mmCIF file of C-alpha atoms and ligand atoms in Angstrom:
data_model
loop_
_atom_site.group_PDB
_atom_site.id
_atom_site.type_symbol
_atom_site.label_atom_id
_atom_site.label_comp_id
_atom_site.label_asym_id
_atom_site.label_seq_id
_atom_site.Cartn_x
_atom_site.Cartn_y
_atom_site.Cartn_z
ATOM 1 C CA MET A 1164 0.000 0.000 0.000
ATOM 2 C CA ILE A 1165 2.642 2.477 1.094
ATOM 3 C CA LYS A 1166 4.842 1.296 -1.750
ATOM 4 C CA LYS A 1167 2.029 2.009 -4.228
ATOM 5 C CA LEU A 1168 1.450 5.431 -2.733
ATOM 6 C CA VAL A 1169 5.102 6.315 -2.950
ATOM 7 C CA LYS A 1170 5.152 5.100 -6.535
ATOM 8 C CA ALA A 1171 2.124 7.240 -7.424
ATOM 9 C CA MET A 1172 3.688 10.252 -5.742
ATOM 10 C CA GLY A 1173 6.908 9.532 -7.545
ATOM 11 C CA LEU A 1174 5.120 9.544 -10.866
ATOM 12 C CA ARG A 1175 3.412 12.841 -10.052
ATOM 13 C CA PHE A 1176 6.768 14.229 -9.024
ATOM 14 C CA CYS A 1177 8.204 13.070 -12.353
ATOM 15 C CA ALA A 1178 5.380 14.771 -14.200
ATOM 16 C CA LEU A 1179 6.302 18.025 -12.485
ATOM 17 C CA VAL A 1180 10.018 17.777 -12.997
ATOM 18 C CA PHE A 1181 10.422 16.062 -16.318
ATOM 19 C CA PRO A 1182 9.707 17.859 -19.541
ATOM 20 C CA ASP A 1183 6.303 17.272 -21.102
ATOM 21 C CA LYS A 1184 7.668 17.657 -24.581
ATOM 22 C CA CYS A 1185 9.234 14.828 -26.527
ATOM 23 C CA LEU A 1186 13.013 15.174 -26.636
ATOM 24 C CA GLY A 1187 12.939 13.623 -30.092
ATOM 25 C CA CYS A 1188 10.384 15.750 -31.951
ATOM 26 C CA GLY A 1189 9.064 18.357 -29.508
ATOM 27 C CA LYS A 1190 5.475 17.061 -29.425
ATOM 28 C CA TYR A 1191 3.624 16.801 -26.113
ATOM 29 C CA ILE A 1192 3.953 13.450 -24.400
ATOM 30 C CA LYS A 1193 1.384 11.108 -22.888
ATOM 31 C CA LYS A 1194 3.172 9.049 -20.267
ATOM 32 C CA ASN A 1195 1.222 5.852 -20.098
ATOM 33 C CA THR A 1196 3.273 3.058 -21.562
ATOM 34 C CA ASP A 1197 5.443 0.511 -19.800
ATOM 35 C CA ASN A 1198 8.503 1.799 -21.575
ATOM 36 C CA PRO A 1199 10.602 3.834 -19.106
ATOM 37 C CA LEU A 1200 11.673 6.087 -21.971
ATOM 38 C CA SER A 1201 8.062 7.256 -22.401
ATOM 39 C CA VAL A 1202 8.761 10.004 -19.867
ATOM 40 C CA CYS A 1203 11.021 11.619 -22.436
ATOM 41 C CA PHE A 1204 9.856 10.481 -25.860
ATOM 42 C CA CYS A 1205 6.434 10.497 -27.518
ATOM 43 C CA HIS A 1206 4.573 7.471 -28.875
ATOM 44 C CA GLY A 1207 5.641 8.312 -32.385
ATOM 45 C CA CYS A 1208 9.339 8.406 -31.555
ATOM 46 C CA LEU A 1209 9.093 5.310 -29.361
ATOM 47 C CA GLY A 1210 7.139 3.598 -32.124
ATOM 48 C CA GLN A 1211 10.414 3.006 -33.886
ATOM 49 C CA THR A 1212 11.582 -0.267 -32.420
ATOM 50 C CA LEU A 1213 14.386 0.336 -29.970
ATOM 51 C CA PRO A 1214 17.650 -1.191 -31.196
ATOM 52 C CA VAL A 1215 17.915 -3.830 -28.458
ATOM 53 C CA PHE A 1216 21.233 -5.643 -28.080
ATOM 54 C CA ASP A 1217 20.481 -9.290 -28.824
ATOM 55 C CA HIS A 1218 21.851 -12.581 -30.203
ATOM 56 C CA PRO A 1219 23.731 -13.501 -32.269
ATOM 57 C CA PHE A 1220 26.870 -11.865 -30.894
ATOM 58 C CA CYS A 1221 30.443 -12.674 -29.893
ATOM 59 C CA PRO A 1222 30.240 -14.157 -26.365
ATOM 60 C CA ALA A 1223 33.400 -12.268 -25.414
ATOM 61 C CA CYS A 1224 33.288 -8.748 -26.829
ATOM 62 C CA GLY A 1225 29.589 -8.623 -27.685
ATOM 63 C CA ARG A 1226 30.137 -7.684 -31.335
ATOM 64 C CA GLY A 1227 26.835 -8.281 -33.130
ATOM 65 C CA PHE A 1228 26.372 -10.592 -36.135
ATOM 66 C CA GLU A 1229 23.745 -10.501 -38.855
ATOM 67 C CA SER A 1230 22.744 -14.151 -38.504
ATOM 68 C CA GLY A 1231 23.836 -17.601 -37.311
ATOM 69 C CA PRO A 1232 24.711 -18.767 -33.797
ATOM 70 C CA ASP A 1233 26.840 -16.892 -31.258
ATOM 71 C CA HIS A 1234 30.553 -17.393 -31.967
ATOM 72 C CA LEU A 1235 33.856 -15.799 -31.067
ATOM 73 C CA CYS A 1236 34.693 -13.010 -33.494
ATOM 74 C CA GLU A 1237 37.947 -12.860 -35.399
ATOM 75 C CA ALA A 1238 39.433 -10.163 -33.163
ATOM 76 C CA CYS A 1239 38.716 -12.140 -29.970
ATOM 77 C CA LEU A 1240 40.098 -15.350 -31.482
ATOM 78 C CA LYS A 1241 43.281 -13.537 -32.426
ATOM 79 C CA THR A 1242 43.767 -11.597 -29.196
ATOM 80 C CA PRO A 1243 41.591 -12.518 -26.195
ATOM 81 C CA MET A 1244 40.415 -9.434 -24.330
ATOM 82 C CA VAL A 1245 41.265 -8.547 -20.748
ATOM 83 C CA MET A 1246 37.531 -8.140 -20.134
ATOM 84 C CA GLU A 1247 35.673 -11.375 -19.523
ATOM 85 C CA ARG A 1248 32.598 -10.308 -21.451
ATOM 86 C CA VAL A 1249 30.973 -7.186 -22.804
ATOM 87 C CA ARG A 1250 27.205 -6.789 -22.927
ATOM 88 C CA ALA A 1251 24.894 -3.899 -23.707
ATOM 89 C CA ALA A 1252 21.296 -2.822 -23.396
ATOM 90 C CA PHE A 1253 21.153 -1.411 -26.927
ATOM 91 C CA ILE A 1254 22.948 -1.065 -30.213
ATOM 92 C CA TYR A 1255 24.336 2.457 -30.542
ATOM 93 C CA LYS A 1256 22.020 3.869 -33.191
ATOM 94 C CA ASP A 1257 18.620 5.480 -33.883
ATOM 95 C CA LEU A 1258 16.691 6.793 -30.889
ATOM 96 C CA ILE A 1259 19.231 5.447 -28.400
ATOM 97 C CA GLN A 1260 22.089 7.324 -30.024
ATOM 98 C CA LYS A 1261 19.970 10.450 -29.961
ATOM 99 C CA ALA A 1262 18.940 9.919 -26.323
ATOM 100 C CA LEU A 1263 22.550 9.381 -25.253
ATOM 101 C CA GLY A 1264 23.677 12.502 -27.079
ATOM 102 C CA LEU A 1265 20.992 14.558 -25.336
ATOM 103 C CA PHE A 1266 21.835 13.003 -21.980
ATOM 104 C CA LYS A 1267 25.577 13.400 -22.160
ATOM 105 C CA TYR A 1268 26.229 16.532 -24.169
ATOM 106 C CA GLN A 1269 23.060 18.534 -23.544
ATOM 107 C CA SER A 1270 22.626 17.536 -19.901
ATOM 108 C CA LYS A 1271 19.083 16.171 -20.348
ATOM 109 C CA LEU A 1272 19.346 14.484 -16.981
ATOM 110 C CA SER A 1273 15.694 13.456 -16.998
ATOM 111 C CA LEU A 1274 16.907 10.641 -19.238
ATOM 112 C CA ALA A 1275 19.123 9.170 -16.535
ATOM 113 C CA ARG A 1276 16.372 7.235 -14.785
ATOM 114 C CA PRO A 1277 14.725 5.629 -17.795
ATOM 115 C CA LEU A 1278 18.105 4.765 -19.313
ATOM 116 C CA GLU A 1279 19.255 3.332 -16.004
ATOM 117 C CA ARG A 1280 16.221 1.037 -15.892
ATOM 118 C CA HIS A 1281 17.002 -0.303 -19.348
ATOM 119 C CA LEU A 1282 20.615 -0.811 -18.302
ATOM 120 C CA PHE A 1283 19.596 -2.682 -15.158
ATOM 121 C CA GLN A 1284 17.320 -4.877 -17.258
ATOM 122 C CA ALA A 1285 20.316 -5.737 -19.460
ATOM 123 C CA PHE A 1286 22.398 -6.475 -16.357
ATOM 124 C CA ALA A 1287 19.767 -8.971 -15.183
ATOM 125 C CA THR A 1288 19.415 -10.483 -18.666
ATOM 126 C CA HIS A 1289 23.044 -10.976 -19.608
ATOM 127 C CA PHE A 1290 24.810 -11.620 -16.298
ATOM 128 C CA ASP A 1291 24.529 -13.620 -13.124
ATOM 129 C CA MET A 1292 24.190 -10.519 -10.964
ATOM 130 C CA ASN A 1293 25.063 -12.432 -7.796
ATOM 131 C CA ARG A 1294 28.620 -13.232 -8.789
ATOM 132 C CA PHE A 1295 29.803 -9.625 -8.675
ATOM 133 C CA HIS A 1296 31.416 -7.948 -5.703
ATOM 134 C CA LEU A 1297 31.760 -4.482 -7.182
ATOM 135 C CA VAL A 1298 29.944 -2.353 -9.742
ATOM 136 C CA LEU A 1299 32.177 0.470 -10.932
ATOM 137 C CA PRO A 1300 31.131 3.270 -13.269
ATOM 138 C CA ILE A 1301 33.991 4.391 -15.539
ATOM 139 C CA PRO A 1302 35.312 7.528 -13.868
ATOM 140 C CA LEU A 1303 35.886 10.844 -15.600
ATOM 141 C CA HIS A 1304 38.999 12.902 -15.063
ATOM 142 C CA ILE A 1305 38.321 15.659 -12.548
ATOM 143 C CA SER A 1306 38.732 18.366 -15.202
ATOM 144 C CA LYS A 1307 36.070 16.774 -17.401
ATOM 145 C CA ALA A 1308 33.758 16.052 -14.479
ATOM 146 C CA ARG A 1309 33.938 19.716 -13.478
ATOM 147 C CA LYS A 1310 33.240 20.879 -17.002
ATOM 148 C CA ARG A 1311 30.301 18.524 -17.571
ATOM 149 C CA GLY A 1312 29.028 18.724 -14.023
ATOM 150 C CA PHE A 1313 28.188 15.031 -13.801
ATOM 151 C CA ASN A 1314 29.542 11.597 -14.629
ATOM 152 C CA GLN A 1315 27.080 10.005 -17.041
ATOM 153 C CA SER A 1316 28.219 6.466 -16.167
ATOM 154 C CA TYR A 1317 27.651 7.042 -12.479
ATOM 155 C CA LEU A 1318 24.155 8.385 -13.147
ATOM 156 C CA LEU A 1319 23.420 5.155 -15.030
ATOM 157 C CA VAL A 1320 24.134 2.913 -12.005
ATOM 158 C CA ARG A 1321 23.246 5.209 -9.134
ATOM 159 C CA ASN A 1322 20.087 3.301 -8.160
ATOM 160 C CA PHE A 1323 21.251 -0.200 -9.123
ATOM 161 C CA SER A 1324 21.279 -1.422 -5.512
ATOM 162 C CA ARG A 1325 17.705 -0.240 -4.983
ATOM 163 C CA LEU A 1326 16.557 -1.708 -8.304
ATOM 164 C CA TYR A 1327 18.104 -5.030 -7.276
ATOM 165 C CA LYS A 1328 16.378 -4.943 -3.910
ATOM 166 C CA ASP A 1329 13.024 -4.143 -5.532
ATOM 167 C CA ALA A 1330 13.460 -6.989 -8.025
ATOM 168 C CA CYS A 1331 14.958 -9.659 -5.780
ATOM 169 C CA GLY A 1332 13.676 -8.745 -2.325
ATOM 170 C CA ARG A 1333 17.112 -8.744 -0.720
ATOM 171 C CA PRO A 1334 20.076 -6.384 -0.546
ATOM 172 C CA ALA A 1335 22.400 -6.327 -3.556
ATOM 173 C CA PRO A 1336 25.432 -8.605 -3.143
ATOM 174 C CA TRP A 1337 27.705 -5.990 -4.743
ATOM 175 C CA ARG A 1338 28.740 -2.500 -3.809
ATOM 176 C CA ILE A 1339 29.118 0.577 -5.960
ATOM 177 C CA ASP A 1340 32.362 2.074 -4.750
ATOM 178 C CA ILE A 1341 33.821 4.966 -6.676
ATOM 179 C CA ARG A 1342 37.018 4.912 -4.599
ATOM 180 C CA CYS A 1343 38.149 1.766 -6.428
ATOM 181 C CA LEU A 1344 39.020 3.288 -9.782
ATOM 182 C CA ALA A 1345 40.313 6.753 -10.595
ATOM 183 C CA ARG A 1346 41.042 8.583 -13.811
ATOM 184 C CA VAL A 1347 44.432 10.063 -13.131
ATOM 185 C CA ARG A 1348 45.323 11.454 -16.531
ATOM 186 C CA ALA A 1349 43.215 13.743 -18.653
ATOM 187 C CA THR A 1350 43.012 12.160 -22.100
ATOM 188 C CA VAL A 1351 42.182 13.991 -25.287
ATOM 189 C CA SER A 1352 38.952 13.019 -27.040
ATOM 190 C CA GLN A 1353 39.221 9.574 -28.604
ATOM 191 C CA THR A 1354 37.184 10.595 -31.628
ATOM 192 C CA GLY A 1355 39.226 10.479 -34.803
ATOM 193 C CA LEU A 1356 42.167 8.585 -33.286
ATOM 194 C CA ASP A 1357 43.210 5.236 -34.730
ATOM 195 C CA HIS A 1358 43.697 2.107 -32.626
ATOM 196 C CA THR A 1359 47.357 2.689 -31.734
ATOM 197 C CA ALA A 1360 46.799 6.365 -30.983
ATOM 198 C CA ARG A 1361 43.823 5.494 -28.744
ATOM 199 C CA LYS A 1362 45.874 2.974 -26.830
ATOM 200 C CA LYS A 1363 48.670 5.472 -26.333
ATOM 201 C CA ASN A 1364 46.205 8.152 -25.319
ATOM 202 C CA LEU A 1365 44.759 5.878 -22.646
ATOM 203 C CA ALA A 1366 47.946 4.302 -21.300
ATOM 204 C CA ARG A 1367 48.133 4.943 -17.576
ATOM 205 C CA ALA A 1368 44.887 6.929 -17.708
ATOM 206 C CA PHE A 1369 43.405 4.897 -14.843
ATOM 207 C CA ALA A 1370 44.689 3.920 -11.412
ATOM 208 C CA CYS A 1371 43.485 1.926 -8.422
ATOM 209 C CA PRO A 1372 44.142 4.144 -5.403
ATOM 210 C CA GLU A 1373 43.180 1.387 -2.960
ATOM 211 C CA PRO A 1374 44.147 -2.004 -4.432
ATOM 212 C CA GLY A 1375 43.031 -3.721 -1.206
ATOM 213 C CA LEU A 1376 39.433 -2.984 -2.185
ATOM 214 C CA ILE A 1377 39.611 -4.823 -5.487
ATOM 215 C CA LYS A 1378 41.981 -7.732 -4.853
ATOM 216 C CA GLY A 1379 40.265 -11.008 -5.772
ATOM 217 C CA LYS A 1380 36.987 -9.277 -6.665
ATOM 218 C CA ASN A 1381 34.682 -9.902 -9.617
ATOM 219 C CA ILE A 1382 34.030 -6.480 -11.062
ATOM 220 C CA LEU A 1383 31.405 -5.090 -13.386
ATOM 221 C CA LEU A 1384 32.574 -1.948 -15.171
ATOM 222 C CA VAL A 1385 29.814 0.279 -16.490
ATOM 223 C CA ASP A 1386 30.033 2.856 -19.242
ATOM 224 C CA ASP A 1387 27.540 4.655 -21.455
ATOM 225 C CA VAL A 1388 28.918 3.733 -24.880
ATOM 226 C CA PHE A 1389 31.275 1.057 -26.179
ATOM 227 C CA THR A 1390 32.712 1.847 -29.597
ATOM 228 C CA THR A 1391 36.234 0.503 -30.032
ATOM 229 C CA GLY A 1392 36.339 -0.544 -26.388
ATOM 230 C CA SER A 1393 39.689 1.082 -25.724
ATOM 231 C CA THR A 1394 38.468 3.016 -22.666
ATOM 232 C CA CYS A 1395 36.916 -0.043 -20.985
ATOM 233 C CA ASN A 1396 39.912 -2.120 -21.962
ATOM 234 C CA ALA A 1397 42.363 0.311 -20.366
ATOM 235 C CA ALA A 1398 40.268 0.452 -17.178
ATOM 236 C CA ALA A 1399 39.945 -3.349 -17.091
ATOM 237 C CA GLN A 1400 43.692 -3.779 -17.565
ATOM 238 C CA THR A 1401 44.376 -1.440 -14.646
ATOM 239 C CA LEU A 1402 41.955 -3.391 -12.420
ATOM 240 C CA VAL A 1403 43.381 -6.779 -13.407
ATOM 241 C CA ASP A 1404 46.938 -5.528 -12.883
ATOM 242 C CA ALA A 1405 45.888 -4.423 -9.403
ATOM 243 C CA GLY A 1406 44.597 -7.894 -8.554
ATOM 244 C CA ALA A 1407 40.918 -8.054 -9.644
ATOM 245 C CA ALA A 1408 39.772 -11.651 -10.218
ATOM 246 C CA SER A 1409 37.654 -10.758 -13.252
ATOM 247 C CA VAL A 1410 36.326 -7.709 -15.055
ATOM 248 C CA SER A 1411 33.171 -7.684 -17.169
ATOM 249 C CA VAL A 1412 31.657 -4.714 -18.924
ATOM 250 C CA LEU A 1413 28.070 -3.509 -19.201
ATOM 251 C CA VAL A 1414 27.275 -0.525 -21.385
ATOM 252 C CA LEU A 1415 24.083 1.202 -22.324
ATOM 253 C CA ALA A 1416 24.875 1.058 -26.024
ATOM 254 C CA ARG A 1417 27.388 -0.842 -28.102
ATOM 255 C CA ALA A 1418 28.479 0.262 -31.533
HETATM 256 ZN ZN1 ZN B 1093 8.601 12.467 -30.492
HETATM 257 ZN ZN1 ZN B 1094 34.635 -10.685 -30.025
#
């Protein structure tokens, strides 16, 4: 009863705070579907099927295939990744690409909650949530965090523990601990850099200030977008070097 009341109040609160106009086309929105994104996008825009991340894909890096069964991709066969597996909620295109752009670069923070719900759904779908000890959002360098005012990856996992408790009826077995991984070097934008340049750009970008916290732990790294994977890879390498037992990656959207 109380739960329902709180939920109803929450929805009314959302209606007050969140924009009534569709972030996609500017039309007024009717919020009455089960899709969490319906607080930000109209029926018309949501009518396009969301590009859900689904089989077939490479069981390691999550690269999607047109058809056939899941199989290791050429790149993973040639050089196994540091990351155990990479999974996503969506493919990075269409409405999701637009939503992420609005969220990250235009500070449409009303998108954080609906996107986070989709991300949590993907976490439950693609992983055994109970095997993780730590959930770590990819950190931003302090200079970038100051400029943007928020860390988009942190906003995407902020309520994960509560979502887990609501879904499973018990406290989450993992912790979200932002002390575990730090971005110690400001890196230039990765856009337009080739593979070698990206790797060089990211070398020693991350550090584990308190290795005791991560030794022997199974870690889920979370980021908003996975394109070439060089950011997640550099972070995973740093964690493994510092003694993590395993590092998997969950992103909102994978290219
Ligand atoms: Zn629209
Ligand atoms: Zn692969």
